[in-house]
């Protein structure tokens, strides 16, 4: 119960805003109903007695001139019903239909279908589609969402030599991007670029030889270097160190081997996935750990000596376990020769502090390599050893045992102290680099999302180091980014801790404020314990302020409840749309709390999916879900709602104007059937097709121009300016439709035979104008016509005439005044058609002019792209197209591209220095 | 990704998958400057000529409007016109004359025009029985005729306020001392005569009550031939309206003087309504400058927008 949150009911922002529009319209309805009933009361009181033709002497209460108050009151009811068209009740029905269809498009999208698992994306609720287009912050779980929780051994540095040629993804992309840029520069200055290109190649890592040899991939092992594999390391200069390195990998761990009966190989049950990767690596290098007893570790060594496989036993004398505080693990073993060796692996900084003076031989090279690995987003550990004398060891061991058996509060500190005594004077062997296997496509997806201007917060239950490494791997963090770590120290009073956190938060904010470098990026890293304080009432806004200023935020060691609390803080504190994504039961709170919850239907069971609003099977599908479907749905619904209000205002107000001319008596100029069909058939299909099929740009373009997504979070299509604009357009249209018709038809004959119009004819003409104008208007809003839109729009107009024809053919008992109205009275009158054309154009002309001006002189992003696509410039003018694409990225400080950019910036900086020094060398040659 | 791509490509041909993947071939018109200018010019080039033609035609239509509601009340009664009109003993005949300003080709239409007369009021509009008009004597379906539905417990035919308030001024036209014949047939819609007003329905007890509203009807003529009534029963859309009275089927020459003898029976004085006699020729309809003007206005606005747009575009090209 501790971690459970209330299950919420979610509505999208557009719908919430729609409520306000409904209030506005409802007030309008009340106002005009009141005006109408007041008018009616006055007319009844002062004019009715004079209207002998209405028998004022013989009236029921409703028209009684003597009781205008009652007349007015009862008329209010009539008016409310009559003007009910202002409030588009059918809007809700249409929106539901549209959303269900949109959701089915999401469900059927093949590009969000996971071939491996056969799970498609699923919109589990249809009322948040458009919210997908307005997301500002994504809060993501880590394990199972971003990563598969699988480590791959990628590189190592032994005795100052770097092994492992396979480049990490970041490096590969950086090299590629640099090459591209240089090609462009090269046109301008070919000579200098040649040299710089070589220099850069020296700087960048050797690119991988992917695809040349197709060895089957080994799980947890992506290492690739001929010098090390197949026992080739025997030819390397530092064989001893390599052997030592491998032995540390094979011995210094807490894993248990398991024999796979089918393949005859061992798999390892390790405490952390890193250890598993190390053991696999050791096995591949020829040091296969295969047995663990209470006291010993057994390793099968293949390439040592004569080439025969020998089994060696290492007696474990002591094991100093890994803790997050110690950040290292040590074993002390006695090998078969009786030599006592201390083997230690741990975070590089910890190890480097404990090196002996003699042990620093490779320190410089290893540090260099570690920096490279860190930059490439790899998890690194340093390995070291120490040979012990028997006497030295037994002296220490006595103390250690004493500390171990002691009882008391300070047992742990004692143990630590003793361990500390031994873990020094180490000799550095090398370092490992492990890649935390991300899910397929995650860095690219995060990169695109970042370019689309989305912020990504990672909320994970993992420990800080792991989280930071993942941050590097998904380019949420990079070298040169200033990390603001907020942590607490134990054993302090609550006040002191809070005080401490407050100072840290304030310092962080200060630091950001004072930063002048525009490229500077900050990352906030906070752990769960600290978060518990930071989320308290008095601090949470300060904390949020800091977090929002940071390019990326990583919260580690958070409980499920805290995930939900952070989500709520972001949601309520920033007022922007949040999206929570996760795959496990511990993400349910976050998924429910966020405006949109996305569940990953992966391996961790279905709880997250059950609680979610959308489910996808891989994190990478989030990109398409948001950038394509979200963007489309947002614009579709926004435009659809705006048009709906427009259409109902345009129609509803004509009823009011007309009523004013009938002495406010509540008479409608339209036949009842016209009014019923108006929302049901004659204008609903085009607007639904607008809501279902409209695409401002195609899905490919959406993905190529992620900036377009920002139209949603910035709410460019459903702000009050636009809504009021559409309402104003509706008002204008209603005035145009009514006044033109009235002036043209009120008294003059409209036919060659000299007939004048009556109420039913004028009503029909006016209604024709409305249908044509409104449907023409919706066709102008659309920019994407498939045959379906054509059919639906033109059908709506044609349907009106068909209806009118059939209705007129029915006997007068049913059709009343509309009997034969089209065939006899209207179709043969040219004025009817001329007026319809006039009103249609007059209604849409301002919109058309406005759109044209906007497109030409103040175009929105999608206008530009539409035009480029329309003119096929993307094919004919590649340079321009690429330039536009680069422009279409949101300025972002996280993600792959930002990282590549940062890398290029730093390389350029180095390059400049280098060229400078080369030139100065040239100018002053040593004599 | 590649697998799904291949999957998509495999299905590219099926129309249904094109639909579900939202990639149906589409036409995407874009308002490029060229298109904008062309469109507005096009609208202009359609609308201005149509407008000019309509305007010219409308100008050529001769229309004579004579207001007679005040002029036809003799001087002594002008203080209290209502009692004048309600007093049956005073003769209501009156005459007026007009000069034809321009040659008028037959047929020439005669309308009466009422202003400030709420024929579109809900109470008024509802007060009729279509069933009775078509089928006649019937106790049922006349409740809608309130408040004029029965007389001596028998339904009035035709019942309802509209029929009861039938317009009853009459006009006779004289040119050069000879009567101009006014054809009063075929002034109502054919469908009304054939399908809405019964051939066997006779207004035998119309206007027999204590309170007499407007005109009376000849009880020997079936409703389907009472065209005045049929025209009147088509309620107007606005409180100011014209209704067809008849046609003169002779041409009128310039400077012909036409004398109209009229019976000023109908009471518009109670509510200050105007009565007018309208004599007009016809083209596609009556004299209607507004339609032409509106066309010219819209057309020229389009052209203006096109020009402004072109200038803006030339001055600040993208």
mmCIF file with all atom_site columns, N, CA, C and O in Angstrom, chain A residues 94-129:
data_model
loop_
_atom_site.group_PDB
_atom_site.id
_atom_site.type_symbol
_atom_site.label_atom_id
_atom_site.label_alt_id
_atom_site.label_comp_id
_atom_site.label_asym_id
_atom_site.label_entity_id
_atom_site.label_seq_id
_atom_site.pdbx_PDB_ins_code
_atom_site.Cartn_x
_atom_site.Cartn_y
_atom_site.Cartn_z
_atom_site.occupancy
_atom_site.B_iso_or_equiv
_atom_site.pdbx_formal_charge
_atom_site.auth_seq_id
_atom_site.auth_comp_id
_atom_site.auth_asym_id
_atom_site.auth_atom_id
_atom_site.pdbx_PDB_model_num
ATOM 1   N N  . UNK A 1 94  ? -18.649 13.564  -32.298 1.00 0.00 ? 94  UNK A N  1
ATOM 2   C CA . UNK A 1 94  ? -17.679 13.538  -33.396 1.00 0.00 ? 94  UNK A CA 1
ATOM 3   C C  . UNK A 1 94  ? -16.278 13.304  -32.865 1.00 0.00 ? 94  UNK A C  1
ATOM 4   O O  . UNK A 1 94  ? -15.509 12.533  -33.440 1.00 0.00 ? 94  UNK A O  1
ATOM 5   N N  . UNK A 1 95  ? -15.930 13.980  -31.766 1.00 0.00 ? 95  UNK A N  1
ATOM 6   C CA . UNK A 1 95  ? -14.582 13.810  -31.213 1.00 0.00 ? 95  UNK A CA 1
ATOM 7   C C  . UNK A 1 95  ? -14.376 12.360  -30.793 1.00 0.00 ? 95  UNK A C  1
ATOM 8   O O  . UNK A 1 95  ? -13.311 11.781  -31.033 1.00 0.00 ? 95  UNK A O  1
ATOM 9   N N  . UNK A 1 96  ? -15.391 11.769  -30.193 1.00 0.00 ? 96  UNK A N  1
ATOM 10  C CA . UNK A 1 96  ? -15.246 10.370  -29.800 1.00 0.00 ? 96  UNK A CA 1
ATOM 11  C C  . UNK A 1 96  ? -14.972 9.497   -31.016 1.00 0.00 ? 96  UNK A C  1
ATOM 12  O O  . UNK A 1 96  ? -14.064 8.684   -31.009 1.00 0.00 ? 96  UNK A O  1
ATOM 13  N N  . UNK A 1 97  ? -15.775 9.704   -32.054 1.00 0.00 ? 97  UNK A N  1
ATOM 14  C CA . UNK A 1 97  ? -15.586 8.912   -33.273 1.00 0.00 ? 97  UNK A CA 1
ATOM 15  C C  . UNK A 1 97  ? -14.175 9.102   -33.802 1.00 0.00 ? 97  UNK A C  1
ATOM 16  O O  . UNK A 1 97  ? -13.456 8.138   -34.098 1.00 0.00 ? 97  UNK A O  1
ATOM 17  N N  . UNK A 1 98  ? -13.763 10.352  -33.879 1.00 0.00 ? 98  UNK A N  1
ATOM 18  C CA . UNK A 1 98  ? -12.446 10.669  -34.421 1.00 0.00 ? 98  UNK A CA 1
ATOM 19  C C  . UNK A 1 98  ? -11.351 10.011  -33.594 1.00 0.00 ? 98  UNK A C  1
ATOM 20  O O  . UNK A 1 98  ? -10.412 9.416   -34.113 1.00 0.00 ? 98  UNK A O  1
ATOM 21  N N  . UNK A 1 99  ? -11.493 10.101  -32.264 1.00 0.00 ? 99  UNK A N  1
ATOM 22  C CA . UNK A 1 99  ? -10.431 9.568   -31.410 1.00 0.00 ? 99  UNK A CA 1
ATOM 23  C C  . UNK A 1 99  ? -10.339 8.050   -31.503 1.00 0.00 ? 99  UNK A C  1
ATOM 24  O O  . UNK A 1 99  ? -9.247  7.489   -31.468 1.00 0.00 ? 99  UNK A O  1
ATOM 25  N N  . UNK A 1 100 ? -11.480 7.422   -31.613 1.00 0.00 ? 100 UNK A N  1
ATOM 26  C CA . UNK A 1 100 ? -11.440 5.965   -31.734 1.00 0.00 ? 100 UNK A CA 1
ATOM 27  C C  . UNK A 1 100 ? -10.740 5.586   -33.036 1.00 0.00 ? 100 UNK A C  1
ATOM 28  O O  . UNK A 1 100 ? -9.895  4.687   -33.064 1.00 0.00 ? 100 UNK A O  1
ATOM 29  N N  . UNK A 1 101 ? -11.037 6.318   -34.103 1.00 0.00 ? 101 UNK A N  1
ATOM 30  C CA . UNK A 1 101 ? -10.380 6.010   -35.369 1.00 0.00 ? 101 UNK A CA 1
ATOM 31  C C  . UNK A 1 101 ? -8.882  6.313   -35.294 1.00 0.00 ? 101 UNK A C  1
ATOM 32  O O  . UNK A 1 101 ? -8.052  5.548   -35.783 1.00 0.00 ? 101 UNK A O  1
ATOM 33  N N  . UNK A 1 102 ? -8.543  7.430   -34.653 1.00 0.00 ? 102 UNK A N  1
ATOM 34  C CA . UNK A 1 102 ? -7.124  7.750   -34.492 1.00 0.00 ? 102 UNK A CA 1
ATOM 35  C C  . UNK A 1 102 ? -6.416  6.649   -33.715 1.00 0.00 ? 102 UNK A C  1
ATOM 36  O O  . UNK A 1 102 ? -5.315  6.222   -34.066 1.00 0.00 ? 102 UNK A O  1
ATOM 37  N N  . UNK A 1 103 ? -7.078  6.197   -32.656 1.00 0.00 ? 103 UNK A N  1
ATOM 38  C CA . UNK A 1 103 ? -6.473  5.144   -31.837 1.00 0.00 ? 103 UNK A CA 1
ATOM 39  C C  . UNK A 1 103 ? -6.283  3.892   -32.665 1.00 0.00 ? 103 UNK A C  1
ATOM 40  O O  . UNK A 1 103 ? -5.263  3.201   -32.537 1.00 0.00 ? 103 UNK A O  1
ATOM 41  N N  . UNK A 1 104 ? -7.223  3.612   -33.546 1.00 0.00 ? 104 UNK A N  1
ATOM 42  C CA . UNK A 1 104 ? -7.057  2.392   -34.337 1.00 0.00 ? 104 UNK A CA 1
ATOM 43  C C  . UNK A 1 104 ? -5.914  2.560   -35.335 1.00 0.00 ? 104 UNK A C  1
ATOM 44  O O  . UNK A 1 104 ? -5.242  1.598   -35.676 1.00 0.00 ? 104 UNK A O  1
ATOM 45  N N  . UNK A 1 105 ? -5.666  3.782   -35.767 1.00 0.00 ? 105 UNK A N  1
ATOM 46  C CA . UNK A 1 105 ? -4.483  4.006   -36.608 1.00 0.00 ? 105 UNK A CA 1
ATOM 47  C C  . UNK A 1 105 ? -3.208  3.743   -35.818 1.00 0.00 ? 105 UNK A C  1
ATOM 48  O O  . UNK A 1 105 ? -2.243  3.190   -36.339 1.00 0.00 ? 105 UNK A O  1
ATOM 49  N N  . UNK A 1 106 ? -3.230  4.178   -34.566 1.00 0.00 ? 106 UNK A N  1
ATOM 50  C CA . UNK A 1 106 ? -2.042  3.944   -33.726 1.00 0.00 ? 106 UNK A CA 1
ATOM 51  C C  . UNK A 1 106 ? -1.839  2.439   -33.551 1.00 0.00 ? 106 UNK A C  1
ATOM 52  O O  . UNK A 1 106 ? -0.736  1.919   -33.677 1.00 0.00 ? 106 UNK A O  1
ATOM 53  N N  . UNK A 1 107 ? -2.931  1.752   -33.286 1.00 0.00 ? 107 UNK A N  1
ATOM 54  C CA . UNK A 1 107 ? -2.823  0.309   -33.067 1.00 0.00 ? 107 UNK A CA 1
ATOM 55  C C  . UNK A 1 107 ? -2.313  -0.420  -34.299 1.00 0.00 ? 107 UNK A C  1
ATOM 56  O O  . UNK A 1 107 ? -1.663  -1.448  -34.192 1.00 0.00 ? 107 UNK A O  1
ATOM 57  N N  . UNK A 1 108 ? -2.642  0.115   -35.467 1.00 0.00 ? 108 UNK A N  1
ATOM 58  C CA . UNK A 1 108 ? -2.321  -0.627  -36.676 1.00 0.00 ? 108 UNK A CA 1
ATOM 59  C C  . UNK A 1 108 ? -1.028  -0.197  -37.326 1.00 0.00 ? 108 UNK A C  1
ATOM 60  O O  . UNK A 1 108 ? -0.667  -0.717  -38.367 1.00 0.00 ? 108 UNK A O  1
ATOM 61  N N  . UNK A 1 109 ? -0.341  0.763   -36.713 1.00 0.00 ? 109 UNK A N  1
ATOM 62  C CA . UNK A 1 109 ? 0.880   1.245   -37.337 1.00 0.00 ? 109 UNK A CA 1
ATOM 63  C C  . UNK A 1 109 ? 1.939   0.144   -37.353 1.00 0.00 ? 109 UNK A C  1
ATOM 64  O O  . UNK A 1 109 ? 2.396   -0.314  -36.311 1.00 0.00 ? 109 UNK A O  1
ATOM 65  N N  . UNK A 1 110 ? 2.314   -0.244  -38.549 1.00 0.00 ? 110 UNK A N  1
ATOM 66  C CA . UNK A 1 110 ? 3.300   -1.327  -38.672 1.00 0.00 ? 110 UNK A CA 1
ATOM 67  C C  . UNK A 1 110 ? 4.663   -0.899  -38.168 1.00 0.00 ? 110 UNK A C  1
ATOM 68  O O  . UNK A 1 110 ? 5.470   -1.724  -37.770 1.00 0.00 ? 110 UNK A O  1
ATOM 69  N N  . UNK A 1 111 ? 4.937   0.383   -38.205 1.00 0.00 ? 111 UNK A N  1
ATOM 70  C CA . UNK A 1 111 ? 6.255   0.827   -37.776 1.00 0.00 ? 111 UNK A CA 1
ATOM 71  C C  . UNK A 1 111 ? 6.359   0.932   -36.262 1.00 0.00 ? 111 UNK A C  1
ATOM 72  O O  . UNK A 1 111 ? 7.387   1.313   -35.748 1.00 0.00 ? 111 UNK A O  1
ATOM 73  N N  . UNK A 1 112 ? 5.293   0.647   -35.579 1.00 0.00 ? 112 UNK A N  1
ATOM 74  C CA . UNK A 1 112 ? 5.388   0.525   -34.135 1.00 0.00 ? 112 UNK A CA 1
ATOM 75  C C  . UNK A 1 112 ? 5.086   -0.910  -33.710 1.00 0.00 ? 112 UNK A C  1
ATOM 76  O O  . UNK A 1 112 ? 4.732   -1.180  -32.572 1.00 0.00 ? 112 UNK A O  1
ATOM 77  N N  . UNK A 1 113 ? 5.199   -1.793  -34.685 1.00 0.00 ? 113 UNK A N  1
ATOM 78  C CA . UNK A 1 113 ? 4.935   -3.199  -34.422 1.00 0.00 ? 113 UNK A CA 1
ATOM 79  C C  . UNK A 1 113 ? 6.265   -3.908  -34.218 1.00 0.00 ? 113 UNK A C  1
ATOM 80  O O  . UNK A 1 113 ? 7.185   -3.741  -35.020 1.00 0.00 ? 113 UNK A O  1
ATOM 81  N N  . UNK A 1 114 ? 6.373   -4.617  -33.118 1.00 0.00 ? 114 UNK A N  1
ATOM 82  C CA . UNK A 1 114 ? 7.624   -5.296  -32.824 1.00 0.00 ? 114 UNK A CA 1
ATOM 83  C C  . UNK A 1 114 ? 7.615   -6.685  -33.442 1.00 0.00 ? 114 UNK A C  1
ATOM 84  O O  . UNK A 1 114 ? 6.844   -7.547  -33.042 1.00 0.00 ? 114 UNK A O  1
ATOM 85  N N  . UNK A 1 115 ? 8.452   -6.864  -34.437 1.00 0.00 ? 115 UNK A N  1
ATOM 86  C CA . UNK A 1 115 ? 8.474   -8.148  -35.131 1.00 0.00 ? 115 UNK A CA 1
ATOM 87  C C  . UNK A 1 115 ? 8.914   -9.288  -34.226 1.00 0.00 ? 115 UNK A C  1
ATOM 88  O O  . UNK A 1 115 ? 8.448   -10.414 -34.355 1.00 0.00 ? 115 UNK A O  1
ATOM 89  N N  . UNK A 1 116 ? 9.829   -8.990  -33.293 1.00 0.00 ? 116 UNK A N  1
ATOM 90  C CA . UNK A 1 116 ? 10.372  -10.067 -32.459 1.00 0.00 ? 116 UNK A CA 1
ATOM 91  C C  . UNK A 1 116 ? 9.320   -10.636 -31.526 1.00 0.00 ? 116 UNK A C  1
ATOM 92  O O  . UNK A 1 116 ? 9.203   -11.839 -31.359 1.00 0.00 ? 116 UNK A O  1
ATOM 93  N N  . UNK A 1 117 ? 8.568   -9.736  -30.911 1.00 0.00 ? 117 UNK A N  1
ATOM 94  C CA . UNK A 1 117 ? 7.595   -10.224 -29.936 1.00 0.00 ? 117 UNK A CA 1
ATOM 95  C C  . UNK A 1 117 ? 6.190   -10.297 -30.520 1.00 0.00 ? 117 UNK A C  1
ATOM 96  O O  . UNK A 1 117 ? 5.309   -10.916 -29.939 1.00 0.00 ? 117 UNK A O  1
ATOM 97  N N  . UNK A 1 118 ? 6.001   -9.639  -31.647 1.00 0.00 ? 118 UNK A N  1
ATOM 98  C CA . UNK A 1 118 ? 4.675   -9.647  -32.248 1.00 0.00 ? 118 UNK A CA 1
ATOM 99  C C  . UNK A 1 118 ? 3.675   -8.788  -31.510 1.00 0.00 ? 118 UNK A C  1
ATOM 100 O O  . UNK A 1 118 ? 2.474   -9.023  -31.578 1.00 0.00 ? 118 UNK A O  1
ATOM 101 N N  . UNK A 1 119 ? 4.184   -7.792  -30.791 1.00 0.00 ? 119 UNK A N  1
ATOM 102 C CA . UNK A 1 119 ? 3.262   -6.925  -30.048 1.00 0.00 ? 119 UNK A CA 1
ATOM 103 C C  . UNK A 1 119 ? 3.163   -5.577  -30.756 1.00 0.00 ? 119 UNK A C  1
ATOM 104 O O  . UNK A 1 119 ? 4.184   -4.929  -30.994 1.00 0.00 ? 119 UNK A O  1
ATOM 105 N N  . UNK A 1 120 ? 1.987   -5.169  -31.102 1.00 0.00 ? 120 UNK A N  1
ATOM 106 C CA . UNK A 1 120 ? 1.843   -3.848  -31.700 1.00 0.00 ? 120 UNK A CA 1
ATOM 107 C C  . UNK A 1 120 ? 1.715   -2.773  -30.618 1.00 0.00 ? 120 UNK A C  1
ATOM 108 O O  . UNK A 1 120 ? 1.507   -3.096  -29.450 1.00 0.00 ? 120 UNK A O  1
ATOM 109 N N  . UNK A 1 121 ? 1.857   -1.546  -31.042 1.00 0.00 ? 121 UNK A N  1
ATOM 110 C CA . UNK A 1 121 ? 1.556   -0.458  -30.114 1.00 0.00 ? 121 UNK A CA 1
ATOM 111 C C  . UNK A 1 121 ? 0.055   -0.441  -29.873 1.00 0.00 ? 121 UNK A C  1
ATOM 112 O O  . UNK A 1 121 ? -0.717  -0.872  -30.722 1.00 0.00 ? 121 UNK A O  1
ATOM 113 N N  . UNK A 1 122 ? -0.310  0.025   -28.702 1.00 0.00 ? 122 UNK A N  1
ATOM 114 C CA . UNK A 1 122 ? -1.727  -0.030  -28.397 1.00 0.00 ? 122 UNK A CA 1
ATOM 115 C C  . UNK A 1 122 ? -2.155  1.237   -27.689 1.00 0.00 ? 122 UNK A C  1
ATOM 116 O O  . UNK A 1 122 ? -1.542  1.650   -26.705 1.00 0.00 ? 122 UNK A O  1
ATOM 117 N N  . UNK A 1 123 ? -3.198  1.847   -28.202 1.00 0.00 ? 123 UNK A N  1
ATOM 118 C CA . UNK A 1 123 ? -3.791  2.978   -27.496 1.00 0.00 ? 123 UNK A CA 1
ATOM 119 C C  . UNK A 1 123 ? -4.864  2.394   -26.605 1.00 0.00 ? 123 UNK A C  1
ATOM 120 O O  . UNK A 1 123 ? -5.914  1.974   -27.063 1.00 0.00 ? 123 UNK A O  1
ATOM 121 N N  . UNK A 1 124 ? -4.562  2.339   -25.322 1.00 0.00 ? 124 UNK A N  1
ATOM 122 C CA . UNK A 1 124 ? -5.494  1.668   -24.423 1.00 0.00 ? 124 UNK A CA 1
ATOM 123 C C  . UNK A 1 124 ? -6.625  2.580   -24.012 1.00 0.00 ? 124 UNK A C  1
ATOM 124 O O  . UNK A 1 124 ? -7.630  2.151   -23.476 1.00 0.00 ? 124 UNK A O  1
ATOM 125 N N  . UNK A 1 125 ? -6.430  3.862   -24.204 1.00 0.00 ? 125 UNK A N  1
ATOM 126 C CA . UNK A 1 125 ? -7.540  4.785   -24.022 1.00 0.00 ? 125 UNK A CA 1
ATOM 127 C C  . UNK A 1 125 ? -7.507  5.689   -25.227 1.00 0.00 ? 125 UNK A C  1
ATOM 128 O O  . UNK A 1 125 ? -6.451  5.952   -25.775 1.00 0.00 ? 125 UNK A O  1
ATOM 129 N N  . UNK A 1 126 ? -8.650  6.125   -25.660 1.00 0.00 ? 126 UNK A N  1
ATOM 130 C CA . UNK A 1 126 ? -8.614  6.934   -26.868 1.00 0.00 ? 126 UNK A CA 1
ATOM 131 C C  . UNK A 1 126 ? -8.710  8.415   -26.550 1.00 0.00 ? 126 UNK A C  1
ATOM 132 O O  . UNK A 1 126 ? -8.644  9.229   -27.445 1.00 0.00 ? 126 UNK A O  1
ATOM 133 N N  . UNK A 1 127 ? -8.846  8.782   -25.274 1.00 0.00 ? 127 UNK A N  1
ATOM 134 C CA . UNK A 1 127 ? -9.073  10.213  -25.074 1.00 0.00 ? 127 UNK A CA 1
ATOM 135 C C  . UNK A 1 127 ? -7.816  11.005  -24.757 1.00 0.00 ? 127 UNK A C  1
ATOM 136 O O  . UNK A 1 127 ? -7.903  12.133  -24.325 1.00 0.00 ? 127 UNK A O  1
ATOM 137 N N  . UNK A 1 128 ? -6.661  10.424  -25.009 1.00 0.00 ? 128 UNK A N  1
ATOM 138 C CA . UNK A 1 128 ? -5.448  11.207  -24.778 1.00 0.00 ? 128 UNK A CA 1
ATOM 139 C C  . UNK A 1 128 ? -4.606  11.331  -26.044 1.00 0.00 ? 128 UNK A C  1
ATOM 140 O O  . UNK A 1 128 ? -3.465  11.767  -25.982 1.00 0.00 ? 128 UNK A O  1
ATOM 141 N N  . UNK A 1 129 ? -5.173  10.963  -27.177 1.00 0.00 ? 129 UNK A N  1
ATOM 142 C CA . UNK A 1 129 ? -4.387  10.998  -28.417 1.00 0.00 ? 129 UNK A CA 1
ATOM 143 C C  . UNK A 1 129 ? -3.721  12.336  -28.635 1.00 0.00 ? 129 UNK A C  1
ATOM 144 O O  . UNK A 1 129 ? -2.546  12.417  -28.957 1.00 0.00 ? 129 UNK A O  1
#
